[in-house]
CSV table of C-alpha atoms and ligand atoms in Angstrom, one decimal:
chain,number,residue,atom,x,y,z
A,1233,MET,CA,6.4,-15.0,22.9
A,1234,LYS,CA,3.8,-14.2,24.9
A,1235,ILE,CA,0.1,-13.7,24.2
A,1236,GLN,CA,-1.5,-10.6,26.0
A,1237,LYS,CA,-4.8,-9.7,26.4
A,1238,ASN,CA,-6.9,-6.2,25.4
A,1239,ILE,CA,-4.0,-4.4,23.7
A,1240,SER,CA,-4.7,-0.8,21.9
A,1241,LEU,CA,-3.7,-1.4,18.3
A,1242,LYS,CA,-3.7,2.8,18.2
A,1243,PRO,CA,0.4,2.6,18.0
A,1244,PHE,CA,0.2,-0.4,15.3
A,1245,ASN,CA,-2.1,1.5,12.4
A,1246,THR,CA,-1.2,4.7,10.4
A,1247,PHE,CA,-4.8,5.9,10.6
A,1248,GLY,CA,-4.5,5.8,14.0
A,1249,ILE,CA,-7.8,4.7,15.4
A,1250,ASP,CA,-7.9,3.8,18.8
A,1251,VAL,CA,-9.5,0.3,19.1
A,1252,ASN,CA,-8.5,-2.8,21.1
A,1253,ALA,CA,-7.7,-6.4,20.4
A,1254,SER,CA,-9.0,-9.3,22.6
A,1255,ASN,CA,-5.3,-10.7,22.0
A,1256,TYR,CA,-2.2,-9.8,20.8
A,1257,CYS,CA,1.3,-11.3,19.7
A,1258,ASP,CA,4.1,-9.5,19.0
A,1259,ILE,CA,6.3,-12.3,16.7
A,1260,ARG,CA,10.2,-12.2,16.4
A,1261,SER,CA,10.8,-15.5,15.0
A,1262,ASN,CA,9.0,-18.2,12.6
A,1263,ASP,CA,8.7,-20.7,15.4
A,1264,GLU,CA,7.2,-18.2,17.6
A,1265,LEU,CA,4.9,-17.6,14.7
A,1266,ILE,CA,4.0,-21.1,14.3
A,1267,SER,CA,3.8,-21.6,18.5
A,1268,CYS,CA,1.6,-19.3,18.6
A,1269,LEU,CA,-1.3,-20.3,15.8
A,1270,ASP,CA,-1.0,-23.4,17.8
A,1271,SER,CA,-1.6,-21.7,21.2
A,1272,ILE,CA,-5.1,-20.9,20.2
A,1273,PRO,CA,-5.9,-22.5,16.9
A,1274,GLU,CA,-9.8,-21.8,17.7
A,1275,LYS,CA,-9.5,-18.1,17.3
A,1276,GLU,CA,-10.1,-15.9,14.1
A,1277,ILE,CA,-6.6,-14.1,13.7
A,1278,VAL,CA,-5.9,-10.9,12.3
A,1279,ILE,CA,-2.2,-10.2,10.6
A,1280,LEU,CA,-0.3,-6.8,11.0
A,1281,GLY,CA,2.2,-5.5,9.7
A,1282,GLY,CA,3.1,-2.0,9.1
A,1283,GLY,CA,-0.9,-1.4,9.6
A,1284,SER,CA,-0.5,1.2,6.6
A,1285,ASN,CA,-3.6,-0.5,4.8
A,1286,MET,CA,-6.2,-0.4,7.1
A,1287,LEU,CA,-9.1,0.8,8.6
A,1288,LEU,CA,-10.6,-0.8,12.4
A,1289,THR,CA,-13.6,0.4,12.7
A,1290,LYS,CA,-14.1,-2.0,16.0
A,1291,ASP,CA,-13.0,-3.8,18.5
A,1292,ILE,CA,-10.7,-7.0,17.2
A,1293,ASP,CA,-12.3,-10.3,18.9
A,1294,ALA,CA,-9.6,-12.3,17.6
A,1295,LEU,CA,-5.8,-12.8,18.1
A,1296,VAL,CA,-3.8,-10.5,16.4
A,1297,ILE,CA,-0.5,-11.2,15.5
A,1298,HIS,CA,2.4,-8.4,14.7
A,1299,LEU,CA,4.7,-9.8,12.4
A,1300,ASN,CA,8.5,-8.6,13.8
A,1301,LEU,CA,10.6,-10.5,12.0
A,1302,LYS,CA,13.6,-8.6,10.4
A,1303,SER,CA,16.8,-9.3,8.3
A,1304,ILE,CA,18.2,-8.1,5.0
A,1305,THR,CA,20.5,-10.2,3.1
A,1306,VAL,CA,21.9,-10.9,-0.3
A,1307,GLU,CA,20.8,-14.3,-1.1
A,1308,GLU,CA,22.7,-14.1,-5.0
A,1309,GLU,CA,24.4,-11.6,-6.5
A,1310,ASN,CA,27.1,-11.4,-9.9
A,1311,ASP,CA,28.4,-8.4,-11.6
A,1312,ASP,CA,24.7,-6.8,-12.8
A,1313,SER,CA,22.3,-8.0,-10.4
A,1314,VAL,CA,21.5,-9.0,-7.0
A,1315,ILE,CA,18.5,-11.0,-5.1
A,1316,VAL,CA,17.8,-9.3,-2.0
A,1317,LYS,CA,15.7,-11.6,0.8
A,1318,ALA,CA,13.9,-9.1,3.4
A,1319,LEU,CA,11.9,-10.7,6.3
A,1320,ALA,CA,8.0,-9.4,6.5
A,1321,GLY,CA,8.3,-6.8,9.7
A,1322,GLU,CA,11.0,-4.9,7.6
A,1323,ASN,CA,10.0,-1.2,7.4
A,1324,TRP,CA,9.3,-1.0,3.2
A,1325,HIS,CA,11.1,2.5,3.1
A,1326,GLU,CA,13.8,1.4,5.3
A,1327,PHE,CA,14.5,-1.4,3.0
A,1328,VAL,CA,14.6,1.1,-0.5
A,1329,LEU,CA,16.8,3.2,1.8
A,1330,TRP,CA,19.3,0.2,2.2
A,1331,CYS,CA,19.4,-0.6,-1.0
A,1332,LEU,CA,19.7,3.0,-2.0
A,1333,ASP,CA,22.9,3.0,0.3
A,1334,ASN,CA,23.9,-0.1,-1.8
A,1335,ASP,CA,23.5,1.7,-4.6
A,1336,PHE,CA,21.3,-1.0,-6.0
A,1337,GLY,CA,18.8,0.2,-8.3
A,1338,GLY,CA,14.6,-0.8,-9.1
A,1339,VAL,CA,12.6,0.5,-6.0
A,1340,GLU,CA,13.7,4.0,-5.6
A,1341,ASN,CA,10.2,5.2,-7.1
A,1342,LEU,CA,8.5,3.5,-4.4
A,1343,SER,CA,10.0,5.6,-1.5
A,1344,LEU,CA,8.1,6.5,1.3
A,1345,ILE,CA,5.5,4.0,1.0
A,1346,PRO,CA,4.1,3.4,4.6
A,1347,GLY,CA,4.2,-0.2,5.4
A,1348,ASN,CA,6.6,-3.4,5.9
A,1349,ILE,CA,8.0,-5.8,3.3
A,1350,GLY,CA,5.5,-8.7,4.3
A,1351,THR,CA,2.8,-6.3,3.0
A,1352,ALA,CA,4.2,-5.2,-0.2
A,1353,PRO,CA,3.2,-8.1,-2.2
A,1354,ILE,CA,-0.4,-8.4,-1.3
A,1355,GLN,CA,-1.4,-5.4,-2.6
A,1356,ASN,CA,1.7,-5.4,-5.3
A,1357,ILE,CA,2.3,-1.9,-3.8
A,1358,GLY,CA,3.1,1.1,-6.4
A,1359,ALA,CA,3.9,4.1,-7.1
A,1360,TYR,CA,5.8,6.7,-9.9
A,1361,GLY,CA,5.2,4.0,-13.1
A,1362,VAL,CA,7.0,1.2,-10.9
A,1363,GLU,CA,5.2,-1.8,-9.3
A,1364,LEU,CA,6.5,-4.2,-6.4
A,1365,LYS,CA,5.9,-7.1,-9.5
A,1366,ASP,CA,8.7,-5.4,-11.6
A,1367,VAL,CA,11.0,-6.1,-8.7
A,1368,PHE,CA,9.9,-9.4,-7.3
A,1369,VAL,CA,11.2,-12.6,-7.3
A,1370,SER,CA,9.3,-14.7,-5.0
A,1371,CYS,CA,8.1,-14.6,-1.2
A,1372,GLU,CA,7.4,-17.2,1.3
A,1373,ALA,CA,4.4,-17.8,3.1
A,1374,LEU,CA,3.4,-20.3,6.2
A,1375,GLU,CA,0.2,-21.4,5.2
A,1376,ILE,CA,-2.0,-21.2,8.3
A,1377,GLU,CA,-3.9,-24.8,8.0
A,1378,THR,CA,-0.6,-26.9,7.9
A,1379,LYS,CA,2.0,-24.3,8.9
A,1380,GLN,CA,4.1,-25.5,6.3
A,1381,ILE,CA,6.1,-22.8,4.6
A,1382,LYS,CA,5.4,-22.3,0.5
A,1383,THR,CA,7.3,-20.4,-1.9
A,1384,PHE,CA,5.1,-18.4,-4.6
A,1385,THR,CA,6.8,-17.2,-7.5
A,1386,ALA,CA,5.9,-13.8,-9.3
A,1387,SER,CA,3.9,-15.5,-11.8
A,1388,ASP,CA,2.0,-17.6,-8.5
A,1389,CYS,CA,1.2,-14.5,-6.9
A,1390,GLN,CA,-1.3,-13.1,-9.8
A,1391,PHE,CA,-0.5,-9.7,-9.5
A,1392,GLY,CA,-2.5,-6.6,-10.5
A,1393,TYR,CA,-3.1,-3.5,-9.9
A,1394,ARG,CA,-3.3,-3.4,-5.9
A,1395,ASP,CA,-4.2,-6.8,-6.5
A,1396,SER,CA,-2.7,-10.0,-6.0
A,1397,ILE,CA,-4.0,-13.8,-4.9
A,1398,PHE,CA,-3.3,-12.6,-1.2
A,1399,LYS,CA,-6.5,-10.6,-1.9
A,1400,ASN,CA,-8.3,-13.2,-3.7
A,1401,SER,CA,-8.5,-17.0,-3.6
A,1402,HIS,CA,-5.6,-17.1,-1.2
A,1403,LYS,CA,-7.3,-14.2,1.3
A,1404,GLY,CA,-6.9,-15.2,5.1
A,1405,LYS,CA,-5.1,-18.4,4.3
A,1406,TYR,CA,-1.2,-17.8,4.0
A,1407,ILE,CA,1.0,-15.6,6.7
A,1408,ILE,CA,3.9,-13.8,4.1
A,1409,ILE,CA,7.2,-14.1,6.2
A,1410,SER,CA,10.0,-13.1,3.4
A,1411,VAL,CA,10.3,-11.6,0.1
A,1412,ASN,CA,12.7,-11.9,-2.3
A,1413,ILE,CA,13.6,-8.9,-4.9
A,1414,LYS,CA,16.1,-8.4,-7.5
A,1415,LEU,CA,17.8,-5.2,-8.0
A,1416,SER,CA,20.4,-4.1,-10.4
A,1417,LYS,CA,24.0,-3.2,-9.2
A,1418,LYS,CA,25.1,-1.1,-12.1
A,1419,ASN,CA,23.1,0.6,-15.2
A,1420,HIS,CA,20.1,1.3,-13.6
A,1421,THR,CA,17.1,1.8,-15.3
A,1422,LEU,CA,15.7,5.2,-14.7
A,1423,HIS,CA,11.7,5.4,-14.8
A,1424,LEU,CA,11.1,9.4,-15.2
A,1425,ASP,CA,7.8,9.0,-17.3
A,1426,TYR,CA,5.7,10.1,-14.4
A,1427,GLY,CA,5.5,13.7,-14.9
A,1428,ALA,CA,6.1,14.6,-11.8
A,1429,ILE,CA,9.3,13.3,-11.0
A,1430,LYS,CA,10.5,15.0,-14.4
A,1431,ASP,CA,9.4,18.3,-13.0
A,1432,GLN,CA,10.7,17.7,-9.5
A,1433,LEU,CA,14.3,16.6,-10.7
A,1434,LYS,CA,14.1,19.8,-13.2
A,1435,GLU,CA,13.3,22.2,-10.3
A,1436,SER,CA,16.5,20.6,-8.3
A,1437,GLY,CA,18.7,21.6,-11.5
A,1438,ILE,CA,19.6,17.9,-12.0
A,1439,LEU,CA,20.2,16.6,-15.3
A,1440,SER,CA,21.8,13.4,-15.5
A,1441,PRO,CA,19.9,11.6,-11.6
A,1442,THR,CA,21.0,8.7,-9.8
A,1443,ILE,CA,18.5,6.7,-8.6
A,1444,LYS,CA,19.2,8.6,-5.4
A,1445,ASP,CA,17.9,11.4,-7.1
A,1446,VAL,CA,15.0,9.6,-7.7
A,1447,SER,CA,14.2,8.5,-4.8
A,1448,GLU,CA,14.9,11.9,-3.8
A,1449,ALA,CA,12.2,13.6,-5.7
A,1450,VAL,CA,10.0,11.2,-5.2
A,1451,ILE,CA,10.0,11.9,-1.5
A,1452,ALA,CA,9.9,15.6,-2.2
A,1453,ILE,CA,6.5,14.6,-4.1
A,1454,ARG,CA,5.3,12.7,-1.7
A,1455,GLN,CA,5.6,15.3,1.4
A,1456,ASN,CA,3.8,17.8,-1.0
A,1457,LYS,CA,0.7,15.8,-1.3
A,1458,LEU,CA,0.5,13.3,1.6
A,1459,PRO,CA,0.0,13.6,4.8
A,1460,ASP,CA,2.4,12.0,6.6
A,1461,PRO,CA,0.8,9.4,9.0
A,1462,LYS,CA,3.3,10.3,12.4
A,1463,LYS,CA,1.5,13.7,12.3
A,1464,ILE,CA,-1.8,13.5,10.6
A,1465,GLY,CA,-3.4,9.3,10.9
A,1466,ASN,CA,-4.0,8.2,7.3
A,1467,SER,CA,-4.0,5.3,4.8
A,1468,GLY,CA,-3.0,6.7,1.7
A,1469,SER,CA,-4.6,6.1,-1.2
A,1470,PHE,CA,-8.1,4.9,0.7
A,1471,PHE,CA,-9.7,4.1,-2.7
A,1472,LYS,CA,-8.0,2.1,-5.8
A,1473,ASN,CA,-8.6,4.2,-9.4
A,1474,PRO,CA,-11.4,2.7,-11.2
A,1475,VAL,CA,-11.0,1.3,-14.9
A,1476,ILE,CA,-14.0,2.6,-16.8
A,1477,SER,CA,-15.6,1.5,-20.0
A,1478,VAL,CA,-14.8,3.8,-23.4
A,1479,GLU,CA,-18.4,4.3,-23.5
A,1480,LEU,CA,-18.6,6.1,-20.4
A,1481,PHE,CA,-15.3,7.5,-20.2
A,1482,LYS,CA,-16.5,9.6,-23.4
A,1483,ALA,CA,-19.8,10.5,-21.5
A,1484,LEU,CA,-17.7,12.2,-18.9
A,1485,GLN,CA,-15.3,13.6,-21.1
A,1486,ASN,CA,-18.1,15.3,-22.9
A,1487,ASN,CA,-18.9,17.3,-19.0
A,1488,PHE,CA,-15.2,17.6,-18.3
A,1489,ASP,CA,-13.0,18.1,-21.2
A,1490,ASP,CA,-9.9,17.9,-18.7
A,1491,VAL,CA,-10.6,14.3,-16.7
A,1492,PRO,CA,-7.2,13.0,-16.3
A,1493,HIS,CA,-6.8,9.1,-17.5
A,1494,TYR,CA,-5.0,6.4,-18.9
A,1495,LYS,CA,-5.8,4.1,-21.4
A,1496,ILE,CA,-5.3,0.9,-20.0
A,1497,SER,CA,-6.8,-1.6,-23.0
A,1498,GLU,CA,-8.6,-0.3,-26.4
A,1499,SER,CA,-12.1,-0.5,-24.8
A,1500,GLU,CA,-10.9,0.5,-20.8
A,1501,ILE,CA,-9.4,3.6,-19.8
A,1502,LYS,CA,-8.1,4.4,-15.9
A,1503,VAL,CA,-9.4,7.7,-14.4
A,1504,PRO,CA,-8.3,9.2,-11.0
A,1505,ALA,CA,-10.4,8.2,-7.8
A,1506,GLY,CA,-8.8,11.5,-6.3
A,1507,TRP,CA,-10.1,13.8,-9.5
A,1508,LEU,CA,-13.6,12.5,-9.2
A,1509,ILE,CA,-13.5,12.8,-5.5
A,1510,GLU,CA,-12.8,16.9,-5.9
A,1511,LYS,CA,-15.2,17.2,-8.7
A,1512,ALA,CA,-17.6,15.6,-5.8
A,1513,GLY,CA,-16.7,18.4,-4.1
A,1514,PHE,CA,-15.0,16.6,-1.2
A,1515,LYS,CA,-11.1,17.7,-1.5
A,1516,GLY,CA,-10.1,19.0,2.1
A,1517,LYS,CA,-13.8,18.9,3.6
A,1518,ARG,CA,-13.6,18.2,7.4
A,1519,PHE,CA,-16.1,16.6,9.4
A,1520,ASN,CA,-15.0,17.5,13.2
A,1521,ASN,CA,-11.9,15.0,13.8
A,1522,TYR,CA,-11.9,13.4,10.5
A,1523,GLY,CA,-11.9,14.6,6.7
A,1524,VAL,CA,-10.8,14.5,3.6
A,1525,HIS,CA,-7.0,15.9,3.1
A,1526,LYS,CA,-6.3,19.4,1.6
A,1527,ASN,CA,-3.7,18.4,-1.3
A,1528,GLN,CA,-4.8,15.0,-2.1
A,1529,ALA,CA,-8.7,13.9,-2.4
A,1530,LEU,CA,-7.9,10.0,-2.6
A,1531,VAL,CA,-6.5,10.1,1.4
A,1532,LEU,CA,-9.0,10.1,4.4
A,1533,VAL,CA,-7.6,11.5,7.2
A,1534,ASN,CA,-7.8,11.1,11.1
A,1535,TYR,CA,-7.1,14.5,12.4
A,1536,GLY,CA,-6.9,12.9,16.3
A,1537,GLY,CA,-9.5,10.7,17.7
A,1538,ALA,CA,-12.0,9.8,15.1
A,1539,LYS,CA,-13.6,6.5,15.3
A,1540,GLY,CA,-12.9,3.9,12.1
A,1541,GLU,CA,-16.7,3.6,11.7
A,1542,ASP,CA,-16.8,7.1,11.1
A,1543,ILE,CA,-14.2,7.3,8.2
A,1544,TYR,CA,-15.9,4.6,7.4
A,1545,LYS,CA,-19.4,6.1,6.9
A,1546,LEU,CA,-17.2,9.2,4.8
A,1547,ALA,CA,-16.0,6.6,2.5
A,1548,LEU,CA,-19.5,5.5,1.9
A,1549,LEU,CA,-21.1,9.2,1.2
A,1550,ILE,CA,-17.9,9.4,-1.3
A,1551,LYS,CA,-18.4,6.2,-3.0
A,1552,SER,CA,-22.5,6.6,-3.3
A,1553,THR,CA,-21.8,9.9,-4.3
A,1554,VAL,CA,-19.4,9.6,-7.1
A,1555,LYS,CA,-21.6,6.9,-8.4
A,1556,ARG,CA,-24.7,9.6,-8.6
A,1557,LEU,CA,-22.8,12.2,-10.3
A,1558,PHE,CA,-20.4,10.0,-12.4
A,1559,ASN,CA,-22.4,6.6,-12.9
A,1560,ILE,CA,-18.9,5.2,-11.9
A,1561,ASP,CA,-18.0,3.0,-8.9
A,1562,ILE,CA,-14.8,3.4,-6.3
A,1563,GLU,CA,-13.8,0.5,-4.4
A,1564,PRO,CA,-11.5,1.0,-0.9
A,1565,GLU,CA,-8.0,-0.1,-1.5
A,1566,VAL,CA,-8.0,-0.3,2.2
A,1567,ASN,CA,-8.7,-3.5,4.1
A,1568,VAL,CA,-11.8,-2.1,6.1
A,1569,ILE,CA,-11.8,-4.3,9.5
B,2855,EPU,N1,-6.0,14.4,-9.0
B,2855,EPU,C1,-6.9,15.5,-9.1
B,2855,EPU,N2,-7.3,15.6,-7.3
B,2855,EPU,C2,-7.3,15.2,-6.3
B,2855,EPU,C3,-6.0,13.9,-6.5
B,2855,EPU,C4,-5.5,13.9,-8.0
B,2855,EPU,O1,-7.4,15.9,-9.7
B,2855,EPU,O2,-7.2,15.4,-5.0
B,2855,EPU,C5,-5.7,14.2,-10.1
B,2855,EPU,C6,-4.1,14.9,-10.8
B,2855,EPU,O3,-4.0,16.2,-10.8
B,2855,EPU,C7,-3.6,13.7,-11.3
B,2855,EPU,C8,-5.0,12.9,-11.3
B,2855,EPU,O4,-5.8,12.9,-10.4
B,2855,EPU,O5,-3.9,14.2,-12.8
B,2855,EPU,C9,-3.4,11.5,-10.1
B,2855,EPU,O6,-3.2,12.3,-9.5
B,2855,EPU,P1,-1.8,11.4,-8.5
B,2855,EPU,O7,-0.5,11.7,-9.7
B,2855,EPU,O8,-1.6,12.4,-7.1
B,2855,EPU,O9,-2.3,9.8,-8.3
B,2855,EPU,P2,-3.2,9.2,-8.0
B,2855,EPU,O10,-3.9,8.4,-9.4
B,2855,EPU,O11,-4.4,9.8,-7.0
B,2855,EPU,C10,-1.9,6.8,-7.5
B,2855,EPU,C11,-1.8,6.1,-6.4
B,2855,EPU,C12,-0.6,6.5,-5.5
B,2855,EPU,C13,0.8,6.7,-5.8
B,2855,EPU,C14,0.6,7.8,-7.2
B,2855,EPU,C15,1.7,8.3,-7.7
B,2855,EPU,C16,-3.3,4.5,-6.4
B,2855,EPU,C17,-5.1,4.5,-6.1
B,2855,EPU,N3,-2.8,5.6,-5.8
B,2855,EPU,O12,-2.5,8.1,-7.2
B,2855,EPU,O13,-0.5,6.0,-4.1
B,2855,EPU,O14,1.4,7.5,-4.9
B,2855,EPU,O15,-0.1,7.4,-8.0
B,2855,EPU,O16,2.2,7.1,-8.6
B,2855,EPU,O17,-3.6,4.1,-7.4
B,2855,EPU,C18,-1.4,4.4,-2.5
B,2855,EPU,O18,-1.8,3.8,-3.3
B,2855,EPU,O19,-1.5,4.5,-1.0
B,2855,EPU,C19,-0.9,5.7,-3.0
B,2855,EPU,C20,-0.4,7.0,-2.0
């Protein structure tokens, strides 16, 4: 374990923003993590996982800890199910592929989500009708202040839509080092309700899909709509989909009878931020070397060499325009640092 000085973080964030960290440490074990934390205790720290949910707007005068803890092991199993433990530095999609190779079901709808295992619980990653919380058993996290490892069950994590305790009261206090996930070994429950999945399977002529077929359908849908971060820098959905009151929704529907929506409760409706941003005229807009993706208005992109602060200014412009036009507040899903 060695602390390096003035390291560019460009290779480590999917937006591809070129900022420097004053101190950087690549971590391969829990012991390394603890001695790294001990070595410069007075410094602020930033934890870097897959770098897929952050927008870096300035150089970081702190210790950036790059968590590279890796291994996937079966912890418990019976005839029907298995509990798998994956360490924080495993790439999420590689983990999904490992599950599919073993015919373990539950995470196929979450195929191709960028990022690492360790960040999945922080924002309760989700796509196509499934969220991490549906398969999550527990996670281990190191408390930064005491250096003690604690176990959090699903209820401890207080999961919500792209939300958990690690984004709220425990923000900045814990480093997730492993996650236990429960998967089915047979009679897999398929989640096909998300319209696009059914259409995609139909298009491929698949009548009784396997979990691998579902994964391939999700991959095809994502590749169609979402830019590949290896080619165009991005961080997936930049904003969360806002939840609004029924009254506000009715006012919106009076003007736009085609507004897509999902009922959350008797009094609340979720509307897609991508739709609002498209209606506000930003879809596909390019400003110099950054902009809004042409196929999905929720995704902000770096065409190469963009500054994080410019992308952030664009995000603020989008937010204020949506507020002015629709009286709806949209909040970033990514961490702006
Ligand atoms: N829409 C538009 N214009 C756009 C984008 C979307 O009109 O530019 C409309 C679509 O036509 C559709 C609705 O908005 O009627 C919803 O779009 P979509 O199904 O693409 O999903 P989303 O709400 O935009 C969410 C997640 C994605 C996830 C998909 C599929 C959030 C913030 N985003 O996007 O997650 O893949 O559902 O489940 O909840 C991510 O978090 O990084 C991410 C990509």
